[in-house]
Amino acid sequence: MKTISEAKAFGGVQGVYSHESNECACEMTFAVYVPPQAADGPCPVLWYLSGLTCTHANVMDKGEYRRAAAEHGVIIVCPDTSPRGDDVPDDGDNWQFGSGAGFYLDANAEPWRKNYRMYSYISSELPKLVGEHFPADMARQGIFGHSMGGHGALTIALKHPDRFKSCSAFAPIVQPTTADWSSGAFARYLGDNPESWADYDACLLVESGARFPEILIDQGTADGFLEEGLRPWLFEDACKGTEIDLTLRMQEGYDHSYFFISTFMADHIAWHANRL
């Protein structure tokens, strides 16, 4: 692991690091905020998964999470959204696919399958690295994210309910297999058989029996992607009649931007901290 930068913030340390990833077959960069409480012992870990076109830097620069993380003593880990590099296949004309758009799945179609393994990277490889190099209590992990990252947080939590103690999302893509801005990426990453896509779809995972105790979702009513891309009511319908305790908060007048995310970031961190 290489240290790219470290800076003191709210008594803790905001760092950016990189390493050679076996899963993604390239160098991957990620950010970690370690709160001041880590000087006294390991702290719980909260994973933040970013949305389309983002890197680790978007939430680090605009998410406004450090004050709340320092207050509650929570480590925040911000991975990248996809593999990157000259040898990594890409579609530079499509912001919804390729670089910046890994969709937190493991591709099985060529030429994407070698590098686009963000599910295994987030759920297996990077946690091992974080556990080895940071004062992290890996028995207390939560996960949240925005948009494509909200989709990733929901699906990863639903598939690993024994690992994660909390899950929330900002404006998640709840059914990417049918959403206009994600179904095309699924077809290219996973092949033309939609039945193979269900493992990375929060609604379909719940319908097939996956469970998580409690989930918080915030969604802006002025979000331009609400009707065709996000559709949180589909996840609400999927959770009805199950033991999943879903809180869906429709936030009046908020859009899809980091102005929305930063407004409710402290709420989410406090919510996670209470469960971690």
mmCIF file of N, CA and C in Angstrom, residues 44-47 122-123 127 137-143 163-167 212 272 275-276:
data_model
loop_
_atom_site.group_PDB
_atom_site.id
_atom_site.type_symbol
_atom_site.label_atom_id
_atom_site.label_comp_id
_atom_site.label_asym_id
_atom_site.label_seq_id
_atom_site.Cartn_x
_atom_site.Cartn_y
_atom_site.Cartn_z
ATOM 1 N N PRO A 44 -15.127 1.536 14.633
ATOM 2 C CA PRO A 44 -15.981 0.922 13.607
ATOM 3 C C PRO A 44 -15.725 1.537 12.239
ATOM 4 N N VAL A 45 -16.092 0.801 11.205
ATOM 5 C CA VAL A 45 -15.792 1.181 9.817
ATOM 6 C C VAL A 45 -17.084 1.387 9.055
ATOM 7 N N LEU A 46 -17.168 2.515 8.356
ATOM 8 C CA LEU A 46 -18.321 2.818 7.512
ATOM 9 C C LEU A 46 -17.838 3.010 6.088
ATOM 10 N N TRP A 47 -18.327 2.177 5.192
ATOM 11 C CA TRP A 47 -17.950 2.215 3.776
ATOM 12 C C TRP A 47 -18.895 3.138 3.020
ATOM 13 N N ILE A 122 -14.714 -4.750 -3.333
ATOM 14 C CA ILE A 122 -15.304 -4.069 -2.182
ATOM 15 C C ILE A 122 -15.651 -5.051 -1.064
ATOM 16 N N SER A 123 -16.126 -6.222 -1.415
ATOM 17 C CA SER A 123 -16.602 -7.149 -0.391
ATOM 18 C C SER A 123 -15.503 -8.032 0.186
ATOM 19 N N PRO A 127 -11.471 -4.782 2.148
ATOM 20 C CA PRO A 127 -11.615 -4.934 3.596
ATOM 21 C C PRO A 127 -10.409 -5.596 4.264
ATOM 22 N N ASP A 137 -12.022 -1.745 13.605
ATOM 23 C CA ASP A 137 -12.729 -2.864 14.216
ATOM 24 C C ASP A 137 -13.613 -3.483 13.137
ATOM 25 N N MET A 138 -13.110 -4.504 12.488
ATOM 26 C CA MET A 138 -13.825 -5.088 11.351
ATOM 27 C C MET A 138 -15.038 -5.912 11.779
ATOM 28 N N ALA A 139 -15.238 -6.067 13.083
ATOM 29 C CA ALA A 139 -16.464 -6.704 13.576
ATOM 30 C C ALA A 139 -17.624 -5.727 13.616
ATOM 31 N N ARG A 140 -17.333 -4.441 13.396
ATOM 32 C CA ARG A 140 -18.374 -3.412 13.386
ATOM 33 C C ARG A 140 -18.263 -2.629 12.073
ATOM 34 N N GLN A 141 -18.974 -3.080 11.055
ATOM 35 C CA GLN A 141 -18.944 -2.435 9.755
ATOM 36 C C GLN A 141 -20.345 -2.033 9.312
ATOM 37 N N GLY A 142 -20.437 -0.854 8.698
ATOM 38 C CA GLY A 142 -21.652 -0.396 8.049
ATOM 39 C C GLY A 142 -21.323 0.013 6.627
ATOM 40 N N ILE A 143 -22.356 0.208 5.818
ATOM 41 C CA ILE A 143 -22.133 0.547 4.415
ATOM 42 C C ILE A 143 -23.236 1.482 3.935
ATOM 43 N N ARG A 163 -22.038 -9.611 8.064
ATOM 44 C CA ARG A 163 -20.852 -8.758 8.139
ATOM 45 C C ARG A 163 -21.208 -7.324 8.500
ATOM 46 N N PHE A 164 -22.264 -6.803 7.887
ATOM 47 C CA PHE A 164 -22.614 -5.399 8.075
ATOM 48 C C PHE A 164 -23.725 -5.255 9.105
ATOM 49 N N LYS A 165 -23.552 -4.291 9.997
ATOM 50 C CA LYS A 165 -24.537 -4.034 11.042
ATOM 51 C C LYS A 165 -25.474 -2.885 10.686
ATOM 52 N N SER A 166 -25.187 -2.162 9.592
ATOM 53 C CA SER A 166 -26.036 -1.034 9.197
ATOM 54 C C SER A 166 -25.893 -0.788 7.703
ATOM 55 N N CYS A 167 -26.957 -0.247 7.109
ATOM 56 C CA CYS A 167 -26.964 0.045 5.673
ATOM 57 C C CYS A 167 -27.896 1.213 5.402
ATOM 58 N N PHE A 212 -32.136 -7.894 5.260
ATOM 59 C CA PHE A 212 -31.277 -7.066 6.096
ATOM 60 C C PHE A 212 -32.190 -6.404 7.114
ATOM 61 N N HIS A 272 -25.778 5.414 11.495
ATOM 62 C CA HIS A 272 -24.889 4.253 11.463
ATOM 63 C C HIS A 272 -24.174 4.074 12.801
ATOM 64 N N ARG A 275 -25.842 2.180 15.455
ATOM 65 C CA ARG A 275 -25.964 0.747 15.213
ATOM 66 C C ARG A 275 -24.622 0.037 15.209
ATOM 67 N N LEU A 276 -23.538 0.799 15.125
ATOM 68 C CA LEU A 276 -22.203 0.219 15.149
ATOM 69 C C LEU A 276 -21.588 0.238 16.544
#
